[in-house]
PDB file of C-alpha atoms in Angstrom:
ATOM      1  CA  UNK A   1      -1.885  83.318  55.631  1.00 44.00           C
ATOM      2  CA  UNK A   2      -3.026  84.474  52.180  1.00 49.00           C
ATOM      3  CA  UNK A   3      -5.617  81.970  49.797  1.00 49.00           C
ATOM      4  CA  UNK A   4      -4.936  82.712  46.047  1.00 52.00           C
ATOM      5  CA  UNK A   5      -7.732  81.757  43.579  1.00 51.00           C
ATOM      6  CA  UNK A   6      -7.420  78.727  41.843  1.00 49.00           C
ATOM      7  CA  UNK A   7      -6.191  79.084  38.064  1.00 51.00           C
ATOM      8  CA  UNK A   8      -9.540  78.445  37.024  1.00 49.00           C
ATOM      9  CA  UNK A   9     -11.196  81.208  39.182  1.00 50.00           C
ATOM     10  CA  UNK A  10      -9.307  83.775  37.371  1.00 49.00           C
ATOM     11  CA  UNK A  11     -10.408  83.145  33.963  1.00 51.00           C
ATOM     12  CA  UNK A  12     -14.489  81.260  34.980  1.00 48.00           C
ATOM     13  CA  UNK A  13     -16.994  82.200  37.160  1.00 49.00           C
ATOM     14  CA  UNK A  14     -17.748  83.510  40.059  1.00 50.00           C
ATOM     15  CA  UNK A  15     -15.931  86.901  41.218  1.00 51.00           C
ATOM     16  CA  UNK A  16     -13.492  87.218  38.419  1.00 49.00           C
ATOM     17  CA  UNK A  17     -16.215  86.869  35.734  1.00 50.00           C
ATOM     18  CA  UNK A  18     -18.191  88.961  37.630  1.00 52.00           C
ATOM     19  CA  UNK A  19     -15.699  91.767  38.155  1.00 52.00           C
ATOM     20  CA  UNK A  20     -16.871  92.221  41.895  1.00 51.00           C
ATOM     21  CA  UNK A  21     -15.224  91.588  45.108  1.00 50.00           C
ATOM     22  CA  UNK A  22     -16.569  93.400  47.733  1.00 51.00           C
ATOM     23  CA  UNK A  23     -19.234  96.320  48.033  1.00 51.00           C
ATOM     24  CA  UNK A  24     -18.212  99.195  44.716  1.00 51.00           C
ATOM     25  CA  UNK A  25     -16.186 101.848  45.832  1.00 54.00           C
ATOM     26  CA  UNK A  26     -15.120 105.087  44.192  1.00 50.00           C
ATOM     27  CA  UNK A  27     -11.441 102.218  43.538  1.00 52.00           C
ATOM     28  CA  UNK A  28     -13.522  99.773  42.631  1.00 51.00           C
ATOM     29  CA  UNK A  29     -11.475  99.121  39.417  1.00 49.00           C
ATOM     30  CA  UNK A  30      -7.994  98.980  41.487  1.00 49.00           C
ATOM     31  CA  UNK A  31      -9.538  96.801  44.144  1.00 51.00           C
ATOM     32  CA  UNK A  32      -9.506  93.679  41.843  1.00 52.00           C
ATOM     33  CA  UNK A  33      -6.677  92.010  43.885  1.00 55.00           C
ATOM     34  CA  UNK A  34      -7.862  88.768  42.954  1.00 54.00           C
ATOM     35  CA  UNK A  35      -7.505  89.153  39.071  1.00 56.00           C
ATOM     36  CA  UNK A  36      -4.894  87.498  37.006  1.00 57.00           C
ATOM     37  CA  UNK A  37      -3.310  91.113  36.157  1.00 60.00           C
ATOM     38  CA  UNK A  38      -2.838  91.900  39.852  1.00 58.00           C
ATOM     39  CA  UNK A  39      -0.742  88.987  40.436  1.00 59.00           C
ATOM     40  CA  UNK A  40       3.049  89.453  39.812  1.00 62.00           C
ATOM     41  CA  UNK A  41       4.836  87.384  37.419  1.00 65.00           C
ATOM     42  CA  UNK A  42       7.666  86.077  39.129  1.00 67.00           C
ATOM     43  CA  UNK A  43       8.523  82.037  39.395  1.00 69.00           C
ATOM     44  CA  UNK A  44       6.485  80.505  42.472  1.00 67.00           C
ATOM     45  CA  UNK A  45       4.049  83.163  42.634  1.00 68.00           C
ATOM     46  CA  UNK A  46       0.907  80.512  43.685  1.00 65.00           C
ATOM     47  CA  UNK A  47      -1.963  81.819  41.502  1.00 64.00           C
ATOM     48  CA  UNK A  48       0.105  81.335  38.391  1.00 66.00           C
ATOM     49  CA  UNK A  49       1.074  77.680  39.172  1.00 70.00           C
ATOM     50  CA  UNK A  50      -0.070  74.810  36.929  1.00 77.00           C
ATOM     51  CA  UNK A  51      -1.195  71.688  38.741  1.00 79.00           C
ATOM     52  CA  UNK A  52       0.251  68.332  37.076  1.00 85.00           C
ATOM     53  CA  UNK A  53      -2.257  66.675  34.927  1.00 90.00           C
ATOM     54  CA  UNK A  54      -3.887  63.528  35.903  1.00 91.00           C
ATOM     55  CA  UNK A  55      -1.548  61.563  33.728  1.00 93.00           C
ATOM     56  CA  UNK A  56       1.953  63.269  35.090  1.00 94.00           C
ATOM     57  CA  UNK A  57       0.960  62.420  38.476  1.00 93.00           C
ATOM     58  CA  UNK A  58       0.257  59.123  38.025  1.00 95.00           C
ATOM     59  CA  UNK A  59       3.141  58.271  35.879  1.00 96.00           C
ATOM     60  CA  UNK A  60       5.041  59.423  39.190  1.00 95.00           C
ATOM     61  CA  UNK A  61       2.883  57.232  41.307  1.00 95.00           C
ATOM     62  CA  UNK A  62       3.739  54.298  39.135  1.00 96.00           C
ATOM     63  CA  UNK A  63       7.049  55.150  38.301  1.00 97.00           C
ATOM     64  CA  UNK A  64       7.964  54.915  42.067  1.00 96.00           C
ATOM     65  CA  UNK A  65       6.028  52.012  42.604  1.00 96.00           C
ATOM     66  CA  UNK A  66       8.405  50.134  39.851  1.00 97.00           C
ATOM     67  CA  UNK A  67      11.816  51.799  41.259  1.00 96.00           C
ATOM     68  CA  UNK A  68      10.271  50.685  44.515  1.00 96.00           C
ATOM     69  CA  UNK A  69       9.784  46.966  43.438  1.00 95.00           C
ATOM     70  CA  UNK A  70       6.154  46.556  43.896  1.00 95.00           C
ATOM     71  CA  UNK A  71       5.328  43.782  41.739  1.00 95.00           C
ATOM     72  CA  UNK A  72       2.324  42.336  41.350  1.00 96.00           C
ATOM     73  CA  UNK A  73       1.106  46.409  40.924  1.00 96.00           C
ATOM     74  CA  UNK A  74      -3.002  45.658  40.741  1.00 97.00           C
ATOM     75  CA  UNK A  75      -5.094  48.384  39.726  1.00 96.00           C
ATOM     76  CA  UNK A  76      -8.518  49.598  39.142  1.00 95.00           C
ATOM     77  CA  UNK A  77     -10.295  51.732  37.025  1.00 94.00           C
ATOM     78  CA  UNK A  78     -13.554  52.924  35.948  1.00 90.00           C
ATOM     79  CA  UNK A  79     -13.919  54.561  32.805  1.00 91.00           C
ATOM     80  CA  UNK A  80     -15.481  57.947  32.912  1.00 88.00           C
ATOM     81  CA  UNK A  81     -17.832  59.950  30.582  1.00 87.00           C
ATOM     82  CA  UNK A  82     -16.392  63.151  28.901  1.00 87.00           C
ATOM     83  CA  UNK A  83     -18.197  65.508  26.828  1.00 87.00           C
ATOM     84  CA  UNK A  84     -20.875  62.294  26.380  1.00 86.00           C
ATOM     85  CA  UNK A  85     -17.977  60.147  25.674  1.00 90.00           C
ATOM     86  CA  UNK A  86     -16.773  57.187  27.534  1.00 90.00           C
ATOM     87  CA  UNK A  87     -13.070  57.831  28.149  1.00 92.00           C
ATOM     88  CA  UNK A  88     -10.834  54.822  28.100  1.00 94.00           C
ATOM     89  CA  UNK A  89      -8.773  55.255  31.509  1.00 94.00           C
ATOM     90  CA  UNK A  90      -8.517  51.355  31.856  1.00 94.00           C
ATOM     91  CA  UNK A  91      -7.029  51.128  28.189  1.00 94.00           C
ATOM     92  CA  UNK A  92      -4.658  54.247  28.738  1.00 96.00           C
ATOM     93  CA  UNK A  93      -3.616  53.224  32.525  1.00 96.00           C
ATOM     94  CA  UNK A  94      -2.867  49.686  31.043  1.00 96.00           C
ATOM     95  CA  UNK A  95      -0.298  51.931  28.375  1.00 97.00           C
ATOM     96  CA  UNK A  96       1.260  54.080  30.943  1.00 97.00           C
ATOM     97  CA  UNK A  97       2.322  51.563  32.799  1.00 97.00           C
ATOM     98  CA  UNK A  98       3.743  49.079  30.115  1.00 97.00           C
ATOM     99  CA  UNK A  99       5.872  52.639  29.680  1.00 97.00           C
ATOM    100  CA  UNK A 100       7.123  52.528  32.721  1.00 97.00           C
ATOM    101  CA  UNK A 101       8.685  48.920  32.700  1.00 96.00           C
ATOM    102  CA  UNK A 102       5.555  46.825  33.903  1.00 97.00           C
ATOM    103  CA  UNK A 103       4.497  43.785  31.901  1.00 97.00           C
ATOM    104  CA  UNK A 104       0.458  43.093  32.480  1.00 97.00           C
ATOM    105  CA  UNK A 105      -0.129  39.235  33.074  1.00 97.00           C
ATOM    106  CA  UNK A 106      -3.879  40.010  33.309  1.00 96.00           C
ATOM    107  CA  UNK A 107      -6.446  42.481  32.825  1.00 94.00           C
ATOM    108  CA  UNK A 108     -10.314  41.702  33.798  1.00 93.00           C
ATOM    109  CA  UNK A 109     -13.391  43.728  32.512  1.00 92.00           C
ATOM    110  CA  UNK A 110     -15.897  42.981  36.020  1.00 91.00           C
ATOM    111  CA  UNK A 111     -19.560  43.881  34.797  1.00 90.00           C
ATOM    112  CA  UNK A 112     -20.945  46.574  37.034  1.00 88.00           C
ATOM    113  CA  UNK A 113     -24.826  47.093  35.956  1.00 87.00           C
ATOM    114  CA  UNK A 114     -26.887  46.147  33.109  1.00 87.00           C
ATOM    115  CA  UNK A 115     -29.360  48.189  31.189  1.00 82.00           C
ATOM    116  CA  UNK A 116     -32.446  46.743  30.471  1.00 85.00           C
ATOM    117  CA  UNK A 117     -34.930  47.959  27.513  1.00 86.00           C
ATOM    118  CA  UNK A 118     -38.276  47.542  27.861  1.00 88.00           C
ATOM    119  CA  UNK A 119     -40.932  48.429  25.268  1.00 90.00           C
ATOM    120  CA  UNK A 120     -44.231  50.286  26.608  1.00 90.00           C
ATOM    121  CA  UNK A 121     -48.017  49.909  25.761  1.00 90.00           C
ATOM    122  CA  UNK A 122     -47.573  53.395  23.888  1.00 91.00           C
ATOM    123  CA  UNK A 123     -44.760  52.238  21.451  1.00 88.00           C
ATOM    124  CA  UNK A 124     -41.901  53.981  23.916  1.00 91.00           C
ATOM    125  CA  UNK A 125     -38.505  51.861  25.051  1.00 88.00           C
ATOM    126  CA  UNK A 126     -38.438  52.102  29.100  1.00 86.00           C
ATOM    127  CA  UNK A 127     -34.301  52.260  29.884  1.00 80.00           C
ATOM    128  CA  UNK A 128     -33.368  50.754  33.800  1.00 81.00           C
ATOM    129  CA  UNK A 129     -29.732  49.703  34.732  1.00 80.00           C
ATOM    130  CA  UNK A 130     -29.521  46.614  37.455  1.00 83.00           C
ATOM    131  CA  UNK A 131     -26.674  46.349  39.695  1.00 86.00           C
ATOM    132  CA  UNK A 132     -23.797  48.649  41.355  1.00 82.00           C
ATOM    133  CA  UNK A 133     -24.502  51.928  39.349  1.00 83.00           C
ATOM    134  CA  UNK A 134     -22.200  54.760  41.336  1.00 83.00           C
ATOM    135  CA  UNK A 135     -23.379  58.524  41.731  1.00 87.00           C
ATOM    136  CA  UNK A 136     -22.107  59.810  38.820  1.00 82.00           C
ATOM    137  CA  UNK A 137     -22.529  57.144  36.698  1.00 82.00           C
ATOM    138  CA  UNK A 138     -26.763  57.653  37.911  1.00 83.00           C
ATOM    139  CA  UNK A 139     -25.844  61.466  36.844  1.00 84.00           C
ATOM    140  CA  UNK A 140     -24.656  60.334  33.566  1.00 81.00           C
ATOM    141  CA  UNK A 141     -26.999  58.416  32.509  1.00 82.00           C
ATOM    142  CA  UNK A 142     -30.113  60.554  33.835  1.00 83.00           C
ATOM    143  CA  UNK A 143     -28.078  63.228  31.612  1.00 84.00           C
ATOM    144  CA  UNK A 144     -28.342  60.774  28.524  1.00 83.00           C
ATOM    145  CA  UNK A 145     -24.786  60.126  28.365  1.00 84.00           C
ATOM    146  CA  UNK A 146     -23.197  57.067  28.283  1.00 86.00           C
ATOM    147  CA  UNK A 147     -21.873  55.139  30.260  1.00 85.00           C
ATOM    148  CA  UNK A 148     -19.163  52.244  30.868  1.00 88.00           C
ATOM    149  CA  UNK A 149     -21.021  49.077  32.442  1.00 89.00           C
ATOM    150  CA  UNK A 150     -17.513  47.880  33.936  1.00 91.00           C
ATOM    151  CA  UNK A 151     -14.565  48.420  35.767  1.00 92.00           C
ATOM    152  CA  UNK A 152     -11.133  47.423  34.814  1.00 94.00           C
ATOM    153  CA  UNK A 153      -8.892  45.399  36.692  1.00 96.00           C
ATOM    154  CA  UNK A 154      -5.221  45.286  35.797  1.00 96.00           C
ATOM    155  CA  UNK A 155      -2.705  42.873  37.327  1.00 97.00           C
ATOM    156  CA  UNK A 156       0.672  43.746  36.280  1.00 97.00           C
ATOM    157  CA  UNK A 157       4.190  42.514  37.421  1.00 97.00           C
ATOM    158  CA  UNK A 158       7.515  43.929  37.040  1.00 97.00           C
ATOM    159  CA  UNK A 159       9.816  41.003  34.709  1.00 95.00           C
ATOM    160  CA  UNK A 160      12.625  39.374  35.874  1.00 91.00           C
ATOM    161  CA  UNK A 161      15.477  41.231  35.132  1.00 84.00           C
ATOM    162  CA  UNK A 162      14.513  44.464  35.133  1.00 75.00           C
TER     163      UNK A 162
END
């Protein structure tokens, strides 16, 4: 059984930035297995494979669940924060899946938290959020970021005839 680095471990951090896998040795240059260089070049060789992005695989997901005849297809998203950006994954799943044949007969924005302002005897603005605020939406916000206050909720169907 043999566990090749992930694509990013060849190019990121840890050992391969490091250049050190194991105690030196007089081969310590040659005992790099686990660089990209090492690895042969052939088709299926498993540290060279690139995973599907996150939109490929679900356009397979959904794909199937149309050729499959789920209909109503109801899904939910919550948008997440990129690079101190809120990413629309609600507005882009809602896309994909008109692409793939669905027609969307509703789509809710449910209110997660609410951030409250408060001004201080000093002339500051105290910031608190009220309601279901996830992990990493605590993270994002401790981090300054923002963040999106709802989820989406898509109900789509598949229309007669198709």
């Amino acid at each position: 059984v043999t566990s090749p680095p992930y694509m990013g471990a060849q190019t990121g951090g840890g050992i391969a930035k490091n250049g050190n896998d194991g105690p030196p040795g007089k081969d310590e240059v040659q005992n790099r297995t686990y660089m990209a260089e090492n690895h042969g070049s052939t088709e299926g060789q498993l540290g060279a494979q690139k995973p599907p992005t996150y939109w490929e695989a679900m356009r397979t997901v959904y794909t199937e669940a149309f050729r499959c005849g789920i209909s109503p297809l109801v899904i939910v998203t919550k948008d997440p924060t990129r690079n101190k950006a809120i990413v629309p994954l609600g507005a882009r799943t809602a896309h994909l899946i008109e692409e793939i044949g669905y027609q969307i007969v509703d789509y809710h924005r449910a209110v997660l938290f609410e951030e409250r302002k408060q001004a201080t005897l000093d002339g500051d603005v105290k910031k608190s959020v009220s309601g279901r605020v996830s992990f990493f939406k605590r993270l994002s916000i401790a981090k300054g970021s923002p963040a999106a206050r709802w989820e989406d909720v898509l109900v789509a169907v598949i229309p007669e005839g198709s």
